XYZ file of C-alpha atoms in Angstrom:
729
model
C 263.292 -144.569 -60.228
C 259.969 -145.546 -62.454
C 260.028 -149.070 -63.804
C 259.252 -149.798 -67.244
C 257.174 -152.578 -66.100
C 254.679 -152.995 -63.080
C 252.727 -155.779 -61.789
C 248.998 -155.441 -62.245
C 247.253 -154.002 -59.344
C 243.770 -155.067 -60.841
C 241.682 -157.851 -60.874
C 241.930 -161.242 -62.468
C 239.808 -161.429 -65.365
C 237.741 -163.891 -67.387
C 238.111 -164.160 -71.005
C 234.614 -162.466 -71.646
C 235.493 -159.721 -69.885
C 238.664 -158.476 -72.145
C 238.236 -154.884 -73.638
C 241.208 -154.535 -75.530
C 241.043 -155.726 -79.239
C 244.673 -157.163 -79.065
C 243.943 -159.207 -76.056
C 241.232 -160.660 -77.542
C 242.722 -161.821 -80.837
C 245.607 -162.893 -78.970
C 243.859 -165.122 -76.528
C 241.531 -166.444 -79.162
C 244.327 -167.510 -81.106
C 246.188 -169.749 -78.349
C 244.298 -172.884 -79.160
C 245.603 -173.201 -82.706
C 249.027 -173.409 -81.197
C 248.369 -177.586 -80.256
C 249.214 -177.041 -76.255
C 252.377 -175.614 -77.163
C 250.909 -172.086 -75.702
C 249.133 -172.217 -72.771
C 247.075 -169.713 -70.927
C 247.796 -169.157 -67.222
C 245.825 -165.830 -66.481
C 244.586 -162.781 -67.492
C 244.447 -159.697 -65.301
C 244.370 -155.809 -65.536
C 245.958 -152.785 -63.740
C 243.843 -150.244 -61.763
C 242.825 -147.912 -64.135
C 241.846 -150.871 -66.412
C 244.151 -149.371 -69.289
C 246.187 -152.160 -69.743
C 245.471 -156.025 -69.635
C 248.040 -158.703 -69.073
C 248.068 -162.193 -70.389
C 250.214 -164.599 -68.745
C 251.211 -167.573 -70.840
C 253.236 -170.590 -70.985
C 255.263 -171.730 -74.180
C 257.095 -174.528 -75.450
C 259.430 -173.574 -78.338
C 261.311 -176.233 -79.932
C 264.763 -175.976 -78.050
C 267.829 -178.511 -78.845
C 269.016 -180.314 -75.687
C 272.101 -177.933 -75.723
C 271.053 -173.941 -76.628
C 273.590 -171.628 -77.100
C 271.353 -169.231 -75.124
C 269.900 -170.178 -72.448
C 266.389 -170.433 -73.533
C 264.621 -173.370 -71.927
C 261.900 -175.925 -73.072
C 259.110 -174.349 -71.292
C 259.447 -170.313 -70.728
C 256.856 -168.187 -68.958
C 255.645 -164.849 -70.326
C 253.472 -162.232 -69.526
C 252.215 -159.767 -72.821
C 250.878 -156.497 -71.929
C 248.230 -154.784 -74.364
C 247.287 -151.096 -73.975
C 243.612 -150.048 -74.450
C 244.128 -147.474 -77.644
C 245.412 -150.926 -79.720
C 247.619 -148.365 -81.480
C 250.740 -149.620 -80.319
C 252.460 -153.160 -80.150
C 252.007 -155.498 -77.488
C 254.971 -155.882 -74.943
C 256.733 -159.139 -74.299
C 258.147 -159.954 -70.827
C 260.230 -163.032 -69.747
C 259.441 -163.747 -66.192
C 262.091 -166.114 -65.192
C 264.272 -164.716 -62.736
C 267.010 -165.844 -64.251
C 266.405 -165.426 -67.889
C 269.812 -164.407 -69.422
C 270.314 -160.654 -69.946
C 272.022 -158.892 -72.684
C 270.751 -161.151 -75.223
C 270.262 -159.298 -79.130
C 267.182 -157.704 -79.846
C 266.284 -157.096 -76.311
C 264.667 -153.972 -75.554
C 266.137 -151.203 -73.119
C 264.077 -150.970 -69.898
C 264.909 -149.299 -66.818
C 265.302 -152.299 -64.674
C 267.622 -155.223 -65.499
C 264.199 -157.538 -65.017
C 261.731 -158.662 -66.651
C 263.528 -158.680 -69.746
C 261.589 -156.988 -72.472
C 261.740 -159.082 -76.103
C 262.168 -157.098 -78.980
C 259.959 -158.989 -81.850
C 259.727 -156.631 -84.645
C 262.057 -154.129 -86.705
C 259.016 -152.250 -87.902
C 256.619 -150.074 -85.775
C 252.971 -150.921 -85.410
C 251.988 -148.394 -88.177
C 253.939 -150.521 -90.509
C 252.708 -153.901 -89.081
C 249.057 -153.303 -88.123
C 247.752 -154.261 -91.751
C 248.888 -157.769 -91.602
C 248.833 -157.884 -87.810
C 246.933 -160.927 -85.952
C 246.700 -162.677 -82.395
C 248.296 -165.717 -84.413
C 250.866 -163.960 -85.777
C 252.077 -162.159 -82.685
C 252.323 -165.463 -80.733
C 254.330 -167.353 -83.574
C 256.774 -164.338 -83.205
C 257.208 -164.973 -79.844
C 257.878 -168.519 -80.327
C 260.258 -167.927 -83.179
C 261.869 -165.089 -81.072
C 262.948 -168.085 -78.330
C 263.776 -170.663 -81.112
C 266.061 -168.336 -82.839
C 267.623 -166.809 -79.735
C 268.147 -170.174 -78.420
C 270.694 -171.451 -81.165
C 271.878 -167.372 -81.740
C 270.485 -167.529 -84.968
C 267.712 -164.190 -84.600
C 270.648 -161.959 -85.920
C 270.616 -162.300 -89.478
C 274.452 -162.463 -91.278
C 273.641 -159.180 -93.327
C 271.936 -157.434 -90.180
C 274.275 -154.834 -88.168
C 275.397 -155.871 -84.683
C 273.100 -153.942 -81.950
C 275.344 -151.138 -80.497
C 276.179 -151.811 -76.864
C 274.103 -148.705 -75.664
C 271.730 -146.829 -77.187
C 271.448 -142.933 -76.713
C 268.300 -140.681 -76.154
C 269.113 -137.988 -78.080
C 272.525 -137.307 -80.252
C 275.656 -134.641 -80.703
C 276.106 -133.673 -83.819
C 279.924 -133.354 -84.241
C 281.049 -130.753 -86.825
C 284.279 -129.730 -87.728
C 287.235 -131.024 -85.258
C 288.194 -127.098 -84.609
C 284.716 -126.611 -83.176
C 285.341 -125.743 -79.356
C 281.674 -124.693 -78.459
C 278.219 -126.638 -78.414
C 274.901 -125.594 -78.422
C 271.616 -127.076 -77.136
C 269.021 -128.103 -79.908
C 265.496 -129.022 -79.778
C 264.845 -132.821 -77.845
C 268.558 -134.403 -76.623
C 270.253 -133.093 -79.322
C 273.375 -130.941 -79.091
C 275.612 -129.785 -81.718
C 279.030 -128.691 -82.103
C 279.526 -125.009 -83.176
C 282.334 -122.353 -83.626
C 280.351 -119.715 -82.325
C 281.717 -118.012 -79.005
C 278.705 -117.379 -77.427
C 277.576 -120.747 -77.032
C 279.011 -123.127 -74.157
C 282.777 -124.310 -74.669
C 283.450 -128.078 -74.297
C 286.054 -130.878 -74.737
C 285.521 -133.493 -77.123
C 287.258 -136.821 -75.810
C 288.136 -139.762 -77.866
C 288.533 -143.391 -76.160
C 288.507 -146.895 -77.621
C 287.975 -149.693 -75.709
C 288.232 -153.741 -75.706
C 286.028 -155.737 -77.773
C 282.287 -156.819 -76.144
C 280.389 -159.513 -77.037
C 276.990 -158.851 -79.142
C 273.973 -157.659 -77.084
C 272.595 -154.437 -75.932
C 272.591 -152.869 -72.481
C 269.408 -154.106 -70.777
C 269.244 -150.733 -68.377
C 269.320 -147.234 -68.221
C 272.429 -145.227 -67.228
C 271.833 -142.031 -65.594
C 275.509 -141.056 -63.917
C 278.776 -141.568 -63.949
C 278.727 -143.876 -61.283
C 276.012 -146.349 -62.544
C 278.275 -145.843 -66.220
C 281.456 -146.871 -64.214
C 279.748 -149.886 -62.810
C 278.216 -150.907 -65.826
C 281.599 -150.981 -67.745
C 283.101 -152.904 -64.828
C 280.366 -155.856 -65.565
C 281.984 -156.110 -69.029
C 284.834 -156.131 -67.791
C 286.307 -152.891 -68.588
C 287.977 -150.403 -66.724
C 286.094 -146.964 -68.015
C 288.116 -144.407 -65.313
C 291.461 -146.104 -66.534
C 290.732 -145.447 -70.251
C 289.626 -141.980 -69.574
C 292.404 -141.041 -67.020
C 294.977 -140.394 -69.842
C 292.645 -138.072 -71.857
C 292.133 -136.016 -68.905
C 295.679 -135.684 -68.294
C 296.655 -134.789 -71.796
C 293.770 -131.818 -71.629
C 295.015 -130.383 -68.416
C 298.832 -130.533 -69.745
C 297.551 -128.869 -72.559
C 295.461 -126.124 -70.931
C 298.860 -125.472 -69.044
C 301.086 -125.410 -71.606
C 298.934 -122.976 -73.532
C 297.755 -120.756 -70.686
C 294.376 -121.102 -70.756
C 291.747 -119.040 -69.264
C 289.034 -120.119 -67.064
C 286.731 -121.105 -70.048
C 288.835 -123.934 -70.695
C 288.768 -125.521 -67.242
C 284.788 -125.161 -67.243
C 284.048 -126.729 -70.446
C 281.518 -129.466 -70.306
C 282.941 -132.778 -71.325
C 281.474 -135.042 -74.061
C 283.184 -138.105 -74.004
C 282.720 -140.134 -77.502
C 283.840 -143.865 -76.829
C 284.440 -146.709 -79.813
C 283.176 -150.017 -78.749
C 284.446 -152.626 -80.715
C 281.179 -155.582 -80.948
C 282.579 -159.066 -81.530
C 280.383 -160.690 -84.841
C 282.992 -163.743 -84.666
C 285.865 -164.665 -82.511
C 288.082 -163.305 -84.858
C 286.016 -160.352 -86.181
C 284.621 -157.078 -84.623
C 282.401 -154.410 -85.896
C 282.987 -150.452 -84.251
C 280.084 -149.001 -82.570
C 280.239 -145.644 -81.209
C 278.421 -143.598 -78.343
C 278.726 -140.180 -76.615
C 278.279 -139.515 -73.127
C 277.458 -135.883 -72.301
C 279.130 -135.564 -68.586
C 277.835 -132.854 -66.466
C 281.008 -132.289 -65.087
C 283.987 -129.622 -66.167
C 287.522 -130.508 -66.945
C 288.792 -129.140 -64.105
C 286.068 -130.869 -61.743
C 287.102 -134.342 -63.608
C 290.862 -133.648 -63.004
C 290.027 -132.977 -59.164
C 288.499 -136.581 -59.312
C 291.456 -138.126 -60.711
C 293.322 -136.491 -57.496
C 294.794 -133.727 -59.656
C 294.771 -129.835 -58.240
C 295.942 -127.277 -60.706
C 298.028 -125.061 -59.142
C 298.618 -121.391 -60.497
C 298.691 -121.791 -64.421
C 301.833 -124.213 -64.690
C 301.705 -127.075 -62.364
C 299.470 -130.167 -61.882
C 299.619 -131.523 -58.071
C 298.517 -135.050 -57.325
C 296.089 -134.956 -54.401
C 294.870 -138.314 -54.364
C 291.508 -139.876 -56.228
C 287.934 -138.760 -55.155
C 285.837 -141.260 -56.998
C 283.485 -141.726 -54.094
C 280.124 -143.187 -54.801
C 278.493 -140.194 -53.821
C 280.403 -137.936 -55.671
C 280.136 -139.949 -59.225
C 276.166 -140.397 -58.642
C 276.235 -136.874 -58.447
C 277.517 -136.319 -61.764
C 274.615 -137.088 -64.343
C 275.581 -138.281 -67.706
C 273.519 -137.931 -70.966
C 273.643 -140.814 -73.302
C 273.759 -139.402 -77.089
C 274.307 -140.915 -80.188
C 277.510 -139.284 -81.999
C 275.894 -137.997 -85.544
C 278.552 -136.698 -87.924
C 277.620 -133.211 -88.952
C 276.685 -132.852 -92.736
C 279.752 -132.213 -94.839
C 280.952 -132.940 -98.274
C 282.099 -136.306 -97.486
C 279.015 -137.516 -95.877
C 276.719 -135.752 -98.593
C 278.529 -137.890 -101.123
C 278.104 -141.073 -99.103
C 274.521 -140.269 -98.372
C 274.048 -140.034 -102.192
C 276.323 -142.573 -103.394
C 278.398 -140.330 -105.527
C 281.801 -140.765 -103.723
C 283.043 -142.906 -107.067
C 281.494 -140.846 -109.594
C 283.436 -139.744 -112.526
C 283.748 -135.884 -112.153
C 282.975 -135.637 -108.252
C 286.042 -133.472 -107.635
C 285.631 -131.288 -111.209
C 286.049 -127.272 -110.701
C 282.856 -126.276 -112.508
C 281.565 -122.738 -113.130
C 277.864 -121.950 -113.530
C 276.602 -118.755 -115.104
C 273.339 -118.394 -114.152
C 271.674 -118.641 -110.824
C 268.207 -118.377 -111.529
C 265.335 -120.577 -111.428
C 266.581 -123.621 -113.190
C 270.159 -122.904 -112.334
C 269.898 -122.617 -108.522
C 267.528 -125.764 -108.316
C 270.230 -127.393 -110.510
C 273.458 -126.556 -108.708
C 271.420 -127.359 -105.189
C 270.429 -130.978 -106.350
C 274.424 -131.448 -107.079
C 275.363 -129.737 -103.888
C 273.409 -131.900 -101.906
C 275.434 -134.954 -103.536
C 278.490 -133.023 -102.309
C 279.502 -132.810 -106.256
C 282.251 -130.814 -107.508
C 283.359 -127.351 -106.332
C 281.794 -124.633 -107.790
C 282.122 -120.841 -108.877
C 278.743 -119.239 -109.145
C 278.396 -116.480 -111.675
C 275.378 -113.806 -112.071
C 275.342 -110.322 -111.358
C 271.128 -110.178 -110.384
C 269.595 -109.554 -107.102
C 266.865 -111.947 -105.438
C 263.458 -109.959 -105.532
C 260.078 -111.367 -103.897
C 258.775 -112.770 -106.854
C 262.078 -115.037 -107.481
C 261.299 -117.095 -104.575
C 258.279 -118.800 -105.788
C 260.918 -120.876 -108.024
C 264.364 -120.315 -106.905
C 266.365 -122.685 -104.839
C 266.820 -120.440 -102.281
C 263.759 -120.332 -99.995
C 264.761 -117.483 -97.232
C 262.740 -114.609 -98.269
C 263.467 -112.689 -95.480
C 267.364 -112.734 -95.375
C 268.063 -113.301 -98.835
C 265.759 -110.683 -100.537
C 267.848 -107.884 -102.384
C 271.057 -110.405 -102.144
C 272.870 -111.479 -104.972
C 271.821 -114.581 -106.447
C 275.110 -116.143 -106.394
C 276.260 -115.110 -103.104
C 272.947 -115.874 -101.408
C 272.935 -119.323 -102.848
C 276.552 -119.749 -102.295
C 276.010 -119.055 -98.632
C 273.340 -121.205 -98.421
C 275.472 -124.230 -99.778
C 278.244 -123.803 -97.787
C 276.659 -123.703 -94.640
C 274.603 -126.797 -95.811
C 278.125 -128.546 -96.346
C 280.021 -126.759 -93.269
C 282.450 -125.985 -96.029
C 283.520 -122.259 -97.076
C 285.404 -123.376 -99.867
C 282.629 -125.929 -101.497
C 281.313 -122.692 -103.961
C 282.732 -119.129 -104.686
C 280.240 -116.329 -105.658
C 280.836 -113.922 -108.350
C 278.084 -111.095 -108.416
C 279.124 -109.764 -111.905
C 278.056 -110.345 -115.488
C 280.299 -112.761 -117.234
C 282.215 -110.420 -119.281
C 283.260 -108.802 -116.463
C 284.593 -111.904 -114.823
C 288.547 -112.734 -114.672
C 288.467 -115.065 -117.799
C 290.927 -117.137 -115.964
C 288.314 -118.238 -113.709
C 286.480 -119.748 -116.118
C 289.412 -121.161 -118.400
C 290.754 -123.031 -115.170
C 287.447 -124.520 -114.736
C 286.975 -128.256 -115.812
C 283.556 -127.655 -117.319
C 281.472 -124.111 -117.642
C 278.020 -124.200 -117.492
C 275.560 -122.187 -118.921
C 272.055 -121.733 -117.543
C 271.914 -117.845 -117.953
C 269.284 -118.359 -120.829
C 271.231 -115.553 -122.628
C 272.465 -116.541 -126.242
C 275.015 -113.380 -125.321
C 276.485 -115.456 -123.021
C 276.670 -118.691 -124.782
C 278.438 -116.780 -127.518
C 280.773 -115.207 -125.463
C 281.793 -118.450 -123.527
C 282.312 -120.068 -127.164
C 284.364 -117.199 -128.475
C 286.097 -115.612 -125.641
C 286.898 -118.604 -123.276
C 289.238 -121.476 -124.304
C 290.087 -124.563 -122.596
C 286.914 -126.386 -120.643
C 284.348 -128.193 -121.921
C 280.787 -126.334 -122.012
C 277.449 -127.065 -121.381
C 274.185 -124.828 -121.894
C 270.686 -125.799 -120.484
C 267.514 -123.812 -120.485
C 263.838 -124.330 -120.369
C 261.484 -123.183 -123.477
C 259.487 -120.060 -122.589
C 256.365 -122.125 -121.699
C 258.398 -124.334 -119.294
C 257.354 -127.621 -120.610
C 260.404 -128.502 -122.337
C 264.185 -128.849 -120.943
C 267.076 -128.160 -123.515
C 270.300 -129.158 -122.928
C 273.331 -128.735 -125.636
C 276.666 -130.175 -124.606
C 280.143 -129.827 -126.313
C 282.588 -132.708 -126.911
C 285.820 -132.788 -124.609
C 287.699 -131.660 -127.531
C 285.549 -128.681 -128.603
C 285.089 -130.077 -132.063
C 281.264 -129.404 -131.848
C 281.030 -125.919 -130.130
C 278.114 -124.612 -128.349
C 276.875 -122.105 -130.896
C 276.935 -124.740 -133.687
C 274.901 -126.864 -131.576
C 272.631 -123.963 -130.945
C 272.109 -123.314 -134.660
C 271.451 -127.127 -135.238
C 268.886 -126.976 -132.523
C 267.145 -124.153 -134.368
C 267.136 -126.475 -137.326
C 266.082 -129.682 -135.687
C 262.796 -127.491 -134.444
C 261.741 -126.783 -138.338
C 262.414 -130.366 -139.127
C 260.687 -132.208 -136.350
C 256.523 -131.858 -136.132
C 256.608 -132.503 -132.585
C 258.484 -129.498 -131.915
C 256.908 -126.771 -134.098
C 255.346 -125.392 -130.649
C 258.469 -125.239 -128.494
C 259.457 -122.005 -128.619
C 256.042 -120.437 -128.463
C 255.354 -117.834 -126.077
C 251.661 -116.234 -125.391
C 251.788 -112.996 -124.117
C 249.415 -114.215 -120.918
C 252.409 -116.452 -120.140
C 254.284 -113.252 -118.861
C 253.588 -110.957 -115.740
C 255.191 -107.910 -114.398
C 256.343 -107.610 -111.453
C 257.645 -103.770 -111.478
C 257.209 -100.476 -113.706
C 260.637 -101.146 -115.823
C 260.347 -102.023 -119.466
C 262.426 -105.200 -118.705
C 260.812 -106.118 -115.362
C 258.729 -109.260 -116.857
C 259.207 -112.608 -115.628
C 257.147 -115.983 -116.812
C 254.555 -117.898 -115.700
C 256.066 -121.336 -114.992
C 255.133 -123.663 -112.038
C 257.714 -124.936 -109.436
C 256.808 -128.659 -110.253
C 258.145 -128.305 -113.549
C 261.188 -126.692 -112.146
C 261.362 -129.655 -110.013
C 261.464 -132.143 -112.571
C 263.825 -130.533 -115.007
C 266.479 -129.780 -112.364
C 266.292 -133.026 -111.399
C 266.921 -134.415 -115.004
C 269.214 -131.817 -115.862
C 271.694 -132.593 -112.658
C 271.821 -136.453 -113.491
C 272.276 -135.873 -116.962
C 274.938 -133.497 -116.399
C 276.659 -136.663 -114.227
C 276.119 -138.462 -117.173
C 277.638 -136.319 -119.372
C 280.958 -136.489 -117.486
C 281.474 -140.321 -118.306
C 281.441 -139.606 -121.975
C 283.046 -137.635 -124.688
C 280.149 -137.096 -126.964
C 278.510 -133.957 -127.891
C 274.924 -133.920 -127.629
C 271.692 -131.848 -128.449
C 268.434 -133.011 -125.926
C 265.224 -132.130 -125.246
C 263.002 -133.337 -122.466
C 259.291 -132.342 -122.716
C 256.624 -132.823 -119.944
C 253.220 -133.678 -121.300
C 249.599 -133.187 -119.675
C 249.959 -136.563 -117.867
C 253.206 -135.392 -116.443
C 255.218 -138.346 -118.461
C 258.816 -137.250 -119.965
C 259.508 -137.841 -123.235
C 263.032 -137.546 -124.485
C 264.363 -136.508 -127.896
C 268.084 -136.584 -129.032
C 269.677 -135.509 -132.256
C 272.515 -136.835 -134.316
C 275.071 -134.329 -134.432
C 276.130 -132.469 -137.660
C 279.293 -131.869 -138.700
C 280.321 -128.110 -140.014
C 282.382 -126.644 -142.508
C 284.205 -123.544 -141.644
C 285.735 -120.792 -144.097
C 286.561 -117.308 -143.633
C 286.530 -114.251 -145.655
C 288.492 -111.066 -144.897
C 287.324 -110.696 -141.251
C 284.260 -112.897 -141.788
C 283.830 -116.531 -140.708
C 280.964 -118.290 -142.411
C 279.717 -121.911 -140.862
C 278.109 -124.308 -143.401
C 275.899 -127.379 -142.146
C 277.831 -130.356 -143.813
C 275.581 -133.494 -143.355
C 272.159 -131.389 -143.562
C 272.309 -128.383 -145.835
C 275.168 -129.504 -148.300
C 273.674 -133.148 -148.215
C 270.186 -131.661 -149.417
C 271.299 -129.132 -152.188
C 273.702 -131.591 -153.495
C 271.087 -134.272 -154.142
C 268.721 -131.310 -155.473
C 271.394 -130.680 -158.115
C 271.932 -134.065 -159.143
C 268.064 -134.458 -159.526
C 267.938 -131.224 -161.735
C 270.727 -132.179 -163.818
C 270.926 -131.097 -166.707
C 269.108 -127.977 -165.722
C 270.530 -125.432 -162.984
C 268.602 -124.955 -159.719
C 268.812 -123.276 -156.474
C 267.381 -121.872 -153.412
C 267.090 -119.892 -150.419
C 269.509 -120.213 -147.879
C 268.511 -120.399 -143.677
C 270.347 -119.561 -140.905
C 272.098 -116.630 -138.573
C 274.247 -113.802 -138.515
C 276.326 -113.127 -134.971
C 277.418 -109.395 -136.473
C 279.365 -109.154 -133.167
C 281.562 -112.239 -133.520
C 281.115 -111.632 -137.470
C 280.025 -115.340 -138.014
C 277.388 -116.407 -140.434
C 275.820 -120.004 -139.529
C 274.203 -121.599 -142.724
C 271.912 -124.337 -141.632
C 268.901 -124.862 -143.936
C 267.289 -124.228 -147.138
C 264.430 -123.355 -149.189
C 264.631 -125.778 -152.471
C 263.662 -124.136 -155.519
C 259.917 -123.014 -155.738
C 257.724 -124.540 -158.223
C 257.471 -121.298 -160.064
C 261.297 -121.050 -160.687
C 262.976 -121.433 -164.068
C 265.420 -123.964 -164.361
C 267.297 -124.726 -167.640
C 270.720 -126.019 -168.680
C 272.339 -122.469 -168.572
C 269.662 -120.445 -166.621
C 268.475 -120.488 -163.141
C 265.517 -117.591 -161.831
C 264.050 -118.534 -158.327
C 260.669 -118.513 -158.333
C 258.534 -116.998 -155.373
C 255.480 -119.510 -154.668
C 255.299 -120.515 -151.022
C 258.947 -118.778 -150.141
C 257.425 -116.293 -147.965
C 255.070 -118.410 -146.177
C 258.108 -120.659 -145.419
C 260.070 -117.782 -144.208
C 257.373 -116.948 -141.774
C 256.743 -120.569 -140.397
C 260.829 -120.799 -139.799
C 260.645 -117.495 -138.048
C 257.992 -118.328 -135.965
C 258.862 -121.850 -134.758
C 262.874 -120.638 -134.223
C 261.408 -117.195 -132.240
C 263.015 -115.310 -135.285
C 266.421 -117.367 -134.468
C 266.724 -118.453 -138.173
C 265.957 -116.146 -141.320
C 266.930 -115.817 -144.677
C 270.473 -115.434 -145.532
C 270.858 -115.048 -149.165
C 270.913 -117.417 -152.137
C 272.549 -120.616 -153.778
C 272.421 -122.023 -157.324
C 274.091 -124.717 -159.145
C 276.468 -124.789 -162.060
C 276.295 -126.936 -165.132
C 278.585 -130.026 -165.175
C 282.227 -129.567 -165.606
C 281.679 -125.825 -165.299
C 283.588 -123.285 -163.192
C 282.225 -122.095 -160.106
C 283.186 -118.315 -160.703
C 279.893 -115.785 -161.232
C 278.540 -115.478 -164.466
C 277.554 -112.169 -165.721
C 273.586 -112.844 -164.488
C 275.021 -113.929 -161.107
C 276.808 -110.794 -160.615
C 273.882 -108.845 -161.509
C 272.059 -110.746 -158.779
C 274.719 -110.442 -156.374
C 274.498 -106.467 -156.531
C 270.898 -106.752 -155.768
C 271.296 -108.952 -153.016
C 273.910 -106.675 -151.531
C 271.205 -103.477 -151.923
C 268.950 -105.509 -149.638
C 271.543 -106.864 -147.292
C 272.542 -103.332 -146.396
C 269.117 -102.494 -145.444
C 269.001 -105.689 -143.358
C 272.447 -104.679 -141.368
C 274.303 -108.039 -142.605
C 276.301 -108.989 -145.704
C 275.342 -110.267 -148.968
C 275.666 -114.130 -149.645
C 275.771 -116.270 -152.500
C 276.668 -119.841 -152.555
C 277.211 -121.209 -156.346
C 277.269 -125.226 -155.938
C 279.194 -127.617 -158.707
C 280.253 -131.421 -159.486
C 281.000 -133.619 -156.516
C 279.634 -131.426 -153.823
C 282.113 -128.486 -154.741
C 281.012 -124.827 -153.789
C 282.094 -121.615 -153.810
C 280.795 -118.617 -151.210
C 280.505 -115.241 -152.330
C 280.408 -112.614 -149.175
C 280.180 -108.458 -150.036
C 281.734 -109.326 -153.595
C 284.597 -111.280 -151.961
C 285.275 -115.002 -152.813
C 285.643 -117.698 -149.916
């Protein structure tokens, strides 16, 4: 077996003959330690790549140390010519204690290699010096002597350290595959090799890493014997259980020839009454049938085990190679939550339906999937095409091109978390979906960028809270509209208020601008157009949306929020106070009126104009499918209006320009709806003769626009009357 340390075969050197920079720094620093460190000699190996610095060190050790560290110790420091690795330090005393914490694994017991630093040289080199290195050796000896080197908040060292890993998945997995390096993974793929996973727990051991490598079963058994643990006795009942199971189920040849992976729980003693569990996995190059034979059991036919006598000779045991592996849990929902720190998050087990698995929706979903957050219904009727992969969470262009977006991403997330139930895909339009799928959700998220989807969810789906999120056309702003838990503020009124806020806030006037150069055609169809939005914007906004979504689950409030990414890559947040809406119905129409904005503005305007009548233009939007009218804003009486105690004639000065401005800012989502005017004090809200003439003119114009004619008459104390198509509300 090749040793980790070899005595130098080169010549003894003078100080001025040193070539390694680390050697020069260490030797030149010895004089600073006032005879507590003495240089004995310097030598090199025959290829001159390594230099050996022999020293005596006099650490400050108490008279009765807990560990056998003495008041004078002999050490050798080994440096390498490339100076890109930490120098190695070995204790030369033949009876230097073995198994101490913070010693390195070597192929032989001696000399003992000291582990001085947790960090790599890549991290340490910027502050490394010869004197720092020598002081670290002195500190190691002094703290180890009093058993204080291992900090209270530091995990105990494992009993033995693996060189590779076994990624353990579902307990039902019966096969394993070899990955790159010394790594293996369990699987349910029957074309792989079969294995048996055996779990045993042994008696507690003292803290301290094993100081030499273990390569075969004989070494392993001897190692445990040296610690007072009869490894064969712990393993025997598990082997017999498997044998009896195989006979009871009439297992075939694959069962008996399966490789053994032995997972061992080793409790490590921190204090007399406290242990910490550590785990190690041994891949044993031995089949179950062969191991049974080693224990002296032969399988007779398919029904009996016959005892023949143990065959644990040193020769037999040394022929069975083992690999020491670190057991690594496969990624699943539980571990994703632990790694993300979300296991106690509110809503972690919510049933969530997501409509729209495009650029934003897919990245939003995968952010939360990597948290193990929720369980999901993914709904989208579209397919992945090459241009989608620029911004989509799926990057598997070879296998996912032409697949449905929901199906592709559901498969990706479920494979990531080893859980086929984490998400379910529905390759349909939302209106074709069984409504109960949405209604049985705890929350429904719309990331389809479709007003039609949002209105469908509001009007057709009862029960769950709803949230809508999308990017503006240029991809610089993220919008999130969130209902309250009780649904007092539904998505449609939040959407209309959002448009109103755009025309009110000077910072947001360009929010919905979309230049033609920002579009690109990816095929020949009239709708085959996509936006030019960089992926880095999607990364930022999908992270914000996922984090804010989790925050929403902890409160009950409705919200309208916008996040803007500026040219300096800073994000500005806009949040708006939610307006109350007054709802009235007439015939088969529902009219929703913004109380906090519209009614307050026109009431104040009437009071300021009294005793004269006044009025203005009503601004909002109409949903002709669901027969809803949303009155959100107004243009107050222009300067050329005629306002008298019993007469109001609205002027036209600036009205056309303001309507054009509103249409442009809101991307034509807010428009002219009708007229409003006030009546004098103590007068009824019934139409006058002049009102009826005006309403007849409005009706003819409204018919041309395909929407109902609308007039609002305002009276005392904020009272109002709405007339819709000659019907009074």
